CSV table of N, CA and C in Angstrom, one decimal:
chain,number,residue,atom,x,y,z
A,1,UNK,N,0.8,-1.2,0.0
A,1,UNK,CA,0.0,0.0,0.0
A,1,UNK,C,0.9,1.3,0.0
A,2,UNK,N,2.0,1.2,0.7
A,2,UNK,CA,2.9,2.3,0.7
A,2,UNK,C,3.4,2.7,-0.7
A,3,UNK,N,3.7,1.7,-1.5
A,3,UNK,CA,4.2,1.9,-2.9
A,3,UNK,C,3.1,2.7,-3.7
A,4,UNK,N,1.9,2.3,-3.5
A,4,UNK,CA,0.8,2.9,-4.2
A,4,UNK,C,0.7,4.4,-3.8
A,5,UNK,N,0.7,4.7,-2.5
A,5,UNK,CA,0.7,6.1,-2.1
A,5,UNK,C,1.9,6.9,-2.6
A,6,UNK,N,3.1,6.3,-2.6
A,6,UNK,CA,4.3,6.9,-3.1
A,6,UNK,C,4.1,7.2,-4.6
A,7,UNK,N,3.6,6.2,-5.3
A,7,UNK,CA,3.4,6.4,-6.7
A,7,UNK,C,2.4,7.5,-7.0
A,8,UNK,N,1.3,7.5,-6.3
A,8,UNK,CA,0.2,8.5,-6.5
A,8,UNK,C,0.8,9.9,-6.2
A,9,UNK,N,1.5,10.1,-5.1
A,9,UNK,CA,2.1,11.4,-4.7
A,9,UNK,C,3.0,11.9,-5.8
A,10,UNK,N,3.9,11.0,-6.2
A,10,UNK,CA,4.9,11.5,-7.2
A,10,UNK,C,4.3,11.7,-8.6
A,11,UNK,N,3.3,10.9,-8.9
A,11,UNK,CA,2.6,11.1,-10.2
A,11,UNK,C,1.9,12.4,-10.2
A,12,UNK,N,1.3,12.8,-9.1
A,12,UNK,CA,0.6,14.1,-9.0
A,12,UNK,C,1.6,15.2,-9.2
A,13,UNK,N,2.8,15.1,-8.6
A,13,UNK,CA,3.9,16.1,-8.8
A,13,UNK,C,4.3,16.1,-10.3
A,14,UNK,N,4.5,14.9,-10.9
A,14,UNK,CA,4.9,14.8,-12.3
A,14,UNK,C,3.9,15.6,-13.2
A,15,UNK,N,2.6,15.3,-13.0
A,15,UNK,CA,1.6,15.9,-13.9
A,15,UNK,C,1.4,17.4,-13.6
A,16,UNK,N,1.9,17.9,-12.4
A,16,UNK,CA,1.8,19.3,-12.1
A,16,UNK,C,3.1,20.0,-12.5
A,17,UNK,N,4.1,19.3,-13.0
A,17,UNK,CA,5.4,19.9,-13.3
A,17,UNK,C,5.6,20.6,-14.7
A,18,UNK,N,4.6,20.4,-15.5
A,18,UNK,CA,4.7,20.9,-16.9
A,18,UNK,C,5.3,19.8,-17.8
A,19,UNK,N,5.6,18.6,-17.3
A,19,UNK,CA,6.2,17.6,-18.2
A,19,UNK,C,5.2,17.0,-19.1
A,20,UNK,N,3.9,17.3,-18.9
A,20,UNK,CA,2.9,16.7,-19.8
A,20,UNK,C,1.8,17.8,-20.0
A,21,UNK,N,1.1,17.6,-21.1
A,21,UNK,CA,0.1,18.6,-21.4
A,21,UNK,C,-1.3,18.4,-20.7
A,22,UNK,N,-1.3,17.3,-19.9
A,22,UNK,CA,-2.6,17.1,-19.2
A,22,UNK,C,-2.3,17.3,-17.7
A,23,UNK,N,-3.4,17.4,-17.0
A,23,UNK,CA,-3.4,17.5,-15.5
A,23,UNK,C,-3.4,16.1,-14.9
A,24,UNK,N,-3.2,16.0,-13.6
A,24,UNK,CA,-3.2,14.7,-12.9
A,24,UNK,C,-4.7,14.2,-12.8
A,25,UNK,N,-4.9,13.0,-13.0
A,25,UNK,CA,-6.2,12.3,-12.9
A,25,UNK,C,-6.0,11.1,-11.9
A,26,UNK,N,-6.4,11.3,-10.7
A,26,UNK,CA,-6.2,10.2,-9.7
A,26,UNK,C,-6.8,8.9,-10.1
A,27,UNK,N,-8.0,8.9,-10.8
A,27,UNK,CA,-8.6,7.7,-11.2
A,27,UNK,C,-7.7,6.9,-12.2
A,28,UNK,N,-7.2,7.6,-13.1
A,28,UNK,CA,-6.3,7.0,-14.1
A,28,UNK,C,-5.0,6.5,-13.4
A,29,UNK,N,-4.5,7.3,-12.5
A,29,UNK,CA,-3.2,6.9,-11.8
A,29,UNK,C,-3.5,5.6,-11.0
A,30,UNK,N,-4.6,5.5,-10.3
A,30,UNK,CA,-5.0,4.3,-9.6
A,30,UNK,C,-5.1,3.1,-10.5
A,31,UNK,N,-5.8,3.4,-11.6
A,31,UNK,CA,-5.9,2.3,-12.6
A,31,UNK,C,-4.6,1.8,-13.1
A,32,UNK,N,-3.7,2.7,-13.4
A,32,UNK,CA,-2.3,2.4,-13.9
A,32,UNK,C,-1.6,1.5,-12.8
A,33,UNK,N,-1.7,2.0,-11.6
A,33,UNK,CA,-1.0,1.2,-10.5
A,33,UNK,C,-1.6,-0.2,-10.4
A,34,UNK,N,-2.9,-0.3,-10.4
A,34,UNK,CA,-3.5,-1.6,-10.3
A,34,UNK,C,-3.2,-2.5,-11.5
A,35,UNK,N,-3.1,-1.9,-12.7
A,35,UNK,CA,-2.7,-2.6,-13.9
A,35,UNK,C,-1.2,-3.1,-13.7
A,36,UNK,N,-0.4,-2.3,-13.2
A,36,UNK,CA,1.0,-2.7,-12.9
A,36,UNK,C,1.1,-3.9,-12.0
A,37,UNK,N,0.3,-3.9,-11.0
A,37,UNK,CA,0.3,-5.0,-10.0
A,37,UNK,C,-0.3,-6.3,-10.5
A,38,UNK,N,-1.0,-6.2,-11.7
A,38,UNK,CA,-1.5,-7.4,-12.3
A,38,UNK,C,-0.5,-8.2,-13.1
A,39,UNK,N,0.8,-7.7,-13.0
A,39,UNK,CA,1.9,-8.3,-13.8
A,39,UNK,C,1.6,-8.4,-15.3
A,40,UNK,N,1.1,-7.4,-15.8
A,40,UNK,CA,0.8,-7.3,-17.3
A,40,UNK,C,2.1,-7.6,-18.0
A,41,UNK,N,2.0,-8.2,-19.2
A,41,UNK,CA,3.2,-8.7,-19.9
A,41,UNK,C,4.0,-7.6,-20.5
A,42,UNK,N,3.5,-6.4,-20.8
A,42,UNK,CA,4.3,-5.4,-21.4
A,42,UNK,C,4.1,-4.0,-20.7
A,43,UNK,N,4.0,-4.0,-19.4
A,43,UNK,CA,3.9,-2.8,-18.6
A,43,UNK,C,4.7,-3.0,-17.4
A,44,UNK,N,5.7,-2.1,-17.1
A,44,UNK,CA,6.5,-2.2,-15.9
A,44,UNK,C,6.6,-0.9,-15.2
A,45,UNK,N,6.6,-0.9,-13.9
A,45,UNK,CA,6.7,0.3,-13.1
A,45,UNK,C,7.8,0.1,-12.1
A,46,UNK,N,8.5,1.2,-11.8
A,46,UNK,CA,9.6,1.2,-10.9
A,46,UNK,C,9.5,2.4,-10.0
A,47,UNK,N,9.7,2.2,-8.7
A,47,UNK,CA,9.9,3.3,-7.7
A,47,UNK,C,11.4,3.4,-7.6
A,48,UNK,N,12.0,4.5,-8.0
A,48,UNK,CA,13.4,4.7,-7.9
A,48,UNK,C,13.8,5.1,-6.5
A,49,UNK,N,14.8,4.5,-6.0
A,49,UNK,CA,15.2,4.8,-4.6
A,49,UNK,C,16.6,5.3,-4.5
A,50,UNK,N,16.9,6.1,-3.4
A,50,UNK,CA,18.2,6.6,-3.1
A,50,UNK,C,19.1,5.5,-2.8
A,51,UNK,N,20.3,5.6,-3.3
A,51,UNK,CA,21.3,4.5,-3.1
A,51,UNK,C,21.6,4.2,-1.6
A,52,UNK,N,21.7,5.3,-0.8
A,52,UNK,CA,22.1,5.2,0.6
A,52,UNK,C,21.0,4.8,1.5
A,53,UNK,N,19.9,5.5,1.5
A,53,UNK,CA,18.8,5.2,2.5
A,53,UNK,C,17.6,4.6,1.9
A,54,UNK,N,17.5,4.3,0.6
A,54,UNK,CA,16.4,3.6,0.0
A,54,UNK,C,15.1,4.5,0.0
A,55,UNK,N,15.2,5.8,0.3
A,55,UNK,CA,14.1,6.6,0.2
A,55,UNK,C,13.7,6.8,-1.3
A,56,UNK,N,12.4,6.9,-1.6
A,56,UNK,CA,11.9,7.1,-2.9
A,56,UNK,C,12.4,8.5,-3.5
A,57,UNK,N,12.9,8.4,-4.7
A,57,UNK,CA,13.4,9.6,-5.4
A,57,UNK,C,12.7,9.9,-6.7
A,58,UNK,N,11.9,8.9,-7.2
A,58,UNK,CA,11.2,9.1,-8.4
A,58,UNK,C,10.5,7.8,-8.8
A,59,UNK,N,10.0,7.8,-10.0
A,59,UNK,CA,9.3,6.6,-10.6
A,59,UNK,C,9.5,6.6,-12.1
A,60,UNK,N,9.3,5.4,-12.7
A,60,UNK,CA,9.3,5.3,-14.1
A,60,UNK,C,8.2,4.3,-14.5
A,61,UNK,N,7.6,4.5,-15.7
A,61,UNK,CA,6.7,3.6,-16.3
A,61,UNK,C,7.2,3.3,-17.7
A,62,UNK,N,7.2,2.0,-18.0
A,62,UNK,CA,7.8,1.5,-19.2
A,62,UNK,C,6.8,0.5,-19.9
A,63,UNK,N,6.7,0.6,-21.2
A,63,UNK,CA,5.9,-0.4,-21.9
A,63,UNK,C,6.6,-0.8,-23.2
A,64,UNK,N,6.0,-1.7,-24.0
A,64,UNK,CA,6.8,-2.1,-25.2
A,64,UNK,C,5.8,-2.5,-26.3
A,65,UNK,N,6.3,-2.6,-27.5
A,65,UNK,CA,5.5,-3.1,-28.6
A,65,UNK,C,6.5,-3.7,-29.6
A,66,UNK,N,6.0,-4.5,-30.5
A,66,UNK,CA,6.8,-5.0,-31.6
A,66,UNK,C,6.7,-4.0,-32.8
A,67,UNK,N,7.9,-3.7,-33.4
A,67,UNK,CA,8.0,-2.7,-34.4
A,67,UNK,C,8.5,-3.4,-35.7
A,68,UNK,N,7.7,-3.5,-36.7
A,68,UNK,CA,8.1,-4.1,-38.0
A,68,UNK,C,9.3,-3.4,-38.6
A,69,UNK,N,9.2,-2.0,-38.6
A,69,UNK,CA,10.2,-1.2,-39.1
A,69,UNK,C,11.6,-1.5,-38.5
A,70,UNK,N,11.6,-1.6,-37.2
A,70,UNK,CA,12.9,-1.9,-36.5
A,70,UNK,C,13.2,-3.4,-36.3
A,71,UNK,N,12.2,-4.2,-36.6
A,71,UNK,CA,12.5,-5.7,-36.6
A,71,UNK,C,12.6,-6.2,-35.2
A,72,UNK,N,11.9,-5.7,-34.3
A,72,UNK,CA,11.9,-6.3,-32.9
A,72,UNK,C,11.1,-5.4,-31.9
A,73,UNK,N,11.2,-5.8,-30.7
A,73,UNK,CA,10.5,-5.1,-29.6
A,73,UNK,C,11.2,-3.7,-29.4
A,74,UNK,N,10.3,-2.8,-29.2
A,74,UNK,CA,10.8,-1.4,-28.8
A,74,UNK,C,10.2,-1.1,-27.4
A,75,UNK,N,11.1,-0.7,-26.6
A,75,UNK,CA,10.7,-0.3,-25.2
A,75,UNK,C,10.4,1.2,-25.2
A,76,UNK,N,9.3,1.6,-24.6
A,76,UNK,CA,8.8,2.9,-24.5
A,76,UNK,C,9.0,3.4,-23.1
A,77,UNK,N,9.8,4.4,-22.8
A,77,UNK,CA,9.9,5.0,-21.5
A,77,UNK,C,8.7,6.0,-21.5
A,78,UNK,N,7.6,5.6,-20.9
A,78,UNK,CA,6.4,6.4,-20.9
A,78,UNK,C,6.5,7.6,-19.9
A,79,UNK,N,7.0,7.4,-18.7
A,79,UNK,CA,7.1,8.4,-17.8
A,79,UNK,C,8.4,8.2,-16.9
A,80,UNK,N,9.1,9.3,-16.7
A,80,UNK,CA,10.2,9.3,-15.8
A,80,UNK,C,10.1,10.5,-15.0
A,81,UNK,N,10.0,10.3,-13.7
A,81,UNK,CA,9.9,11.5,-12.7
A,81,UNK,C,11.0,11.3,-11.7
A,82,UNK,N,11.7,12.4,-11.5
A,82,UNK,CA,12.7,12.5,-10.4
A,82,UNK,C,12.3,13.6,-9.5
A,83,UNK,N,12.2,13.4,-8.2
A,83,UNK,CA,11.7,14.5,-7.2
A,83,UNK,C,12.6,15.7,-7.4
A,84,UNK,N,12.0,16.9,-7.3
A,84,UNK,CA,12.7,18.1,-7.5
A,84,UNK,C,14.0,18.3,-6.7
A,85,UNK,N,13.9,17.8,-5.4
A,85,UNK,CA,15.1,17.9,-4.6
A,85,UNK,C,16.2,16.9,-4.8
A,86,UNK,N,15.9,16.0,-5.8
A,86,UNK,CA,16.9,14.9,-6.1
A,86,UNK,C,17.4,15.1,-7.6
A,87,UNK,N,16.9,16.1,-8.3
A,87,UNK,CA,17.4,16.3,-9.6
A,87,UNK,C,18.8,16.8,-9.6
A,88,UNK,N,19.5,16.6,-10.7
A,88,UNK,CA,20.9,17.0,-10.9
A,88,UNK,C,21.8,16.3,-10.0
A,89,UNK,N,21.5,15.1,-9.5
A,89,UNK,CA,22.3,14.3,-8.7
A,89,UNK,C,22.7,13.0,-9.3
A,90,UNK,N,22.3,12.8,-10.6
A,90,UNK,CA,22.7,11.6,-11.3
A,90,UNK,C,21.6,10.5,-11.3
A,91,UNK,N,20.5,10.7,-10.7
A,91,UNK,CA,19.5,9.6,-10.7
A,91,UNK,C,18.9,9.4,-12.0
A,92,UNK,N,18.6,10.4,-12.8
A,92,UNK,CA,18.1,10.2,-14.2
A,92,UNK,C,19.1,9.5,-15.0
A,93,UNK,N,20.3,9.9,-15.0
A,93,UNK,CA,21.4,9.3,-15.8
A,93,UNK,C,21.6,7.8,-15.4
A,94,UNK,N,21.6,7.5,-14.1
A,94,UNK,CA,21.7,6.1,-13.6
A,94,UNK,C,20.5,5.3,-14.1
A,95,UNK,N,19.3,5.9,-14.0
A,95,UNK,CA,18.2,5.1,-14.5
A,95,UNK,C,18.3,4.8,-16.0
A,96,UNK,N,18.7,5.8,-16.7
A,96,UNK,CA,18.8,5.6,-18.2
A,96,UNK,C,19.8,4.5,-18.5
A,97,UNK,N,20.9,4.5,-17.8
A,97,UNK,CA,21.9,3.5,-18.0
A,97,UNK,C,21.4,2.1,-17.6
A,98,UNK,N,20.7,2.0,-16.5
A,98,UNK,CA,20.1,0.8,-16.1
A,98,UNK,C,19.1,0.3,-17.1
A,99,UNK,N,18.2,1.2,-17.6
A,99,UNK,CA,17.2,0.8,-18.6
A,99,UNK,C,17.8,0.2,-19.8
A,100,UNK,N,18.9,0.8,-20.3
A,100,UNK,CA,19.6,0.3,-21.5
A,100,UNK,C,20.2,-1.1,-21.2
A,101,UNK,N,20.8,-1.2,-20.1
A,101,UNK,CA,21.4,-2.5,-19.7
A,101,UNK,C,20.4,-3.6,-19.5
A,102,UNK,N,19.3,-3.2,-18.9
A,102,UNK,CA,18.2,-4.2,-18.6
A,102,UNK,C,17.5,-4.8,-19.8
A,103,UNK,N,17.4,-4.0,-20.8
A,103,UNK,CA,16.7,-4.4,-22.0
A,103,UNK,C,17.5,-4.7,-23.2
A,104,UNK,N,18.8,-4.6,-23.1
A,104,UNK,CA,19.8,-5.0,-24.1
A,104,UNK,C,19.6,-6.5,-24.4
A,105,UNK,N,19.4,-6.8,-25.7
A,105,UNK,CA,19.2,-8.2,-26.0
A,105,UNK,C,17.7,-8.6,-26.0
A,106,UNK,N,16.9,-7.8,-25.3
A,106,UNK,CA,15.5,-8.1,-25.2
A,106,UNK,C,14.7,-7.2,-26.2
A,107,UNK,N,15.3,-6.1,-26.6
A,107,UNK,CA,14.6,-5.1,-27.4
A,107,UNK,C,15.7,-4.6,-28.4
A,108,UNK,N,15.2,-4.0,-29.5
A,108,UNK,CA,16.1,-3.4,-30.5
A,108,UNK,C,16.2,-1.9,-30.3
A,109,UNK,N,15.4,-1.3,-29.5
A,109,UNK,CA,15.4,0.2,-29.3
A,109,UNK,C,14.7,0.6,-28.1
A,110,UNK,N,15.0,1.8,-27.6
A,110,UNK,CA,14.2,2.4,-26.5
A,110,UNK,C,13.8,3.8,-27.1
A,111,UNK,N,12.5,4.0,-27.0
A,111,UNK,CA,11.9,5.3,-27.4
A,111,UNK,C,11.3,6.0,-26.3
A,112,UNK,N,11.1,7.3,-26.4
A,112,UNK,CA,10.4,8.1,-25.4
A,112,UNK,C,9.9,9.4,-26.1
A,113,UNK,N,9.0,10.0,-25.4
A,113,UNK,CA,8.5,11.3,-25.9
A,113,UNK,C,8.8,12.3,-24.8
A,114,UNK,N,9.1,13.5,-25.1
A,114,UNK,CA,9.3,14.6,-24.1
A,114,UNK,C,8.7,15.8,-24.7
A,115,UNK,N,7.9,16.5,-23.8
A,115,UNK,CA,7.3,17.8,-24.2
A,115,UNK,C,8.4,18.8,-24.6
A,116,UNK,N,8.1,19.5,-25.6
A,116,UNK,CA,9.2,20.3,-26.2
A,116,UNK,C,9.7,21.4,-25.3
A,117,UNK,N,8.9,21.8,-24.3
A,117,UNK,CA,9.4,22.8,-23.4
A,117,UNK,C,10.3,22.3,-22.2
A,118,UNK,N,10.4,21.0,-22.1
A,118,UNK,CA,11.2,20.4,-21.0
A,118,UNK,C,12.7,20.2,-21.4
A,119,UNK,N,13.4,21.3,-21.4
A,119,UNK,CA,14.7,21.4,-21.9
A,119,UNK,C,15.7,20.5,-21.0
A,120,UNK,N,15.5,20.5,-19.7
A,120,UNK,CA,16.3,19.7,-18.8
A,120,UNK,C,16.2,18.2,-19.2
A,121,UNK,N,15.0,17.7,-19.4
A,121,UNK,CA,14.8,16.3,-19.7
A,121,UNK,C,15.4,16.0,-21.1
A,122,UNK,N,15.2,17.0,-22.0
A,122,UNK,CA,15.8,16.7,-23.4
A,122,UNK,C,17.3,16.6,-23.3
A,123,UNK,N,18.0,17.4,-22.4
A,123,UNK,CA,19.4,17.3,-22.2
A,123,UNK,C,19.8,16.0,-21.7
A,124,UNK,N,19.1,15.5,-20.7
A,124,UNK,CA,19.3,14.2,-20.1
A,124,UNK,C,19.3,13.1,-21.2
A,125,UNK,N,18.2,13.2,-22.0
A,125,UNK,CA,18.0,12.1,-23.0
A,125,UNK,C,19.1,12.3,-24.1
A,126,UNK,N,19.4,13.5,-24.5
A,126,UNK,CA,20.5,13.7,-25.5
A,126,UNK,C,21.8,13.2,-25.0
A,127,UNK,N,22.1,13.5,-23.8
A,127,UNK,CA,23.4,13.1,-23.1
A,127,UNK,C,23.4,11.5,-23.0
A,128,UNK,N,22.3,10.9,-23.0
A,128,UNK,CA,22.2,9.4,-22.9
A,128,UNK,C,22.2,8.8,-24.2
A,129,UNK,N,22.3,9.6,-25.3
A,129,UNK,CA,22.4,9.0,-26.7
A,129,UNK,C,21.1,9.0,-27.5
A,130,UNK,N,20.1,9.6,-26.9
A,130,UNK,CA,18.8,9.6,-27.7
A,130,UNK,C,18.8,10.8,-28.6
A,131,UNK,N,18.2,10.6,-29.8
A,131,UNK,CA,18.2,11.6,-30.8
A,131,UNK,C,16.7,11.7,-31.4
A,132,UNK,N,16.4,12.9,-31.8
A,132,UNK,CA,15.1,13.0,-32.5
A,132,UNK,C,15.1,12.2,-33.8
A,133,UNK,N,14.0,11.5,-34.0
A,133,UNK,CA,14.0,10.5,-35.1
A,133,UNK,C,13.3,11.0,-36.4
A,134,UNK,N,12.8,12.2,-36.3
A,134,UNK,CA,12.1,12.8,-37.5
A,134,UNK,C,10.6,12.5,-37.5
A,135,UNK,N,10.1,11.7,-36.5
A,135,UNK,CA,8.7,11.4,-36.4
A,135,UNK,C,8.1,12.4,-35.4
A,136,UNK,N,6.8,12.7,-35.6
A,136,UNK,CA,6.0,13.4,-34.7
A,136,UNK,C,4.9,12.5,-34.1
A,137,UNK,N,4.7,12.6,-32.8
A,137,UNK,CA,3.6,11.9,-32.2
A,137,UNK,C,2.3,12.5,-32.6
A,138,UNK,N,1.4,11.7,-33.0
A,138,UNK,CA,0.0,12.1,-33.3
A,138,UNK,C,-0.9,11.2,-32.6
A,139,UNK,N,-1.9,11.8,-32.0
A,139,UNK,CA,-2.8,11.0,-31.1
A,139,UNK,C,-4.3,11.3,-31.4
A,140,UNK,N,-5.1,10.3,-31.5
A,140,UNK,CA,-6.6,10.5,-31.5
A,140,UNK,C,-7.1,9.7,-30.4
A,141,UNK,N,-7.8,10.3,-29.5
A,141,UNK,CA,-8.4,9.7,-28.3
A,141,UNK,C,-9.7,9.0,-28.7
A,142,UNK,N,-9.9,7.8,-28.3
A,142,UNK,CA,-11.1,7.0,-28.5
A,142,UNK,C,-12.0,7.1,-27.3
A,143,UNK,N,-13.2,7.4,-27.5
A,143,UNK,CA,-14.2,7.6,-26.4
A,143,UNK,C,-15.1,6.5,-26.4
């Protein structure tokens, strides 16, 4: 239960930080956490912890799909949040390195989207070797 409260609290902060164009929706966040706990085959969630005291410093949501163009599974870093008081301390970089090592040999690529105004996140991703691929994300919501 503590993990759920930690996730919901950090998720609320993430959605209030300008990292997304939508506001926080507690119903959706609860649904996401419950889905994660169902051990779904292509959705993973992580509470990131401080190396020394194991206190939560952030969270990540990851999913995947098969891509014909790339010829294999592609990992999607859906959300990465680092608490404001823990930013610029290497947690984002460490997570990105872990992600790459964890999925090497299991996937052909890791993709992510970042809102254009989030310059700090874009720097992290660029420094981790991510490049814009010329595609634009387009979405139509189904009701």
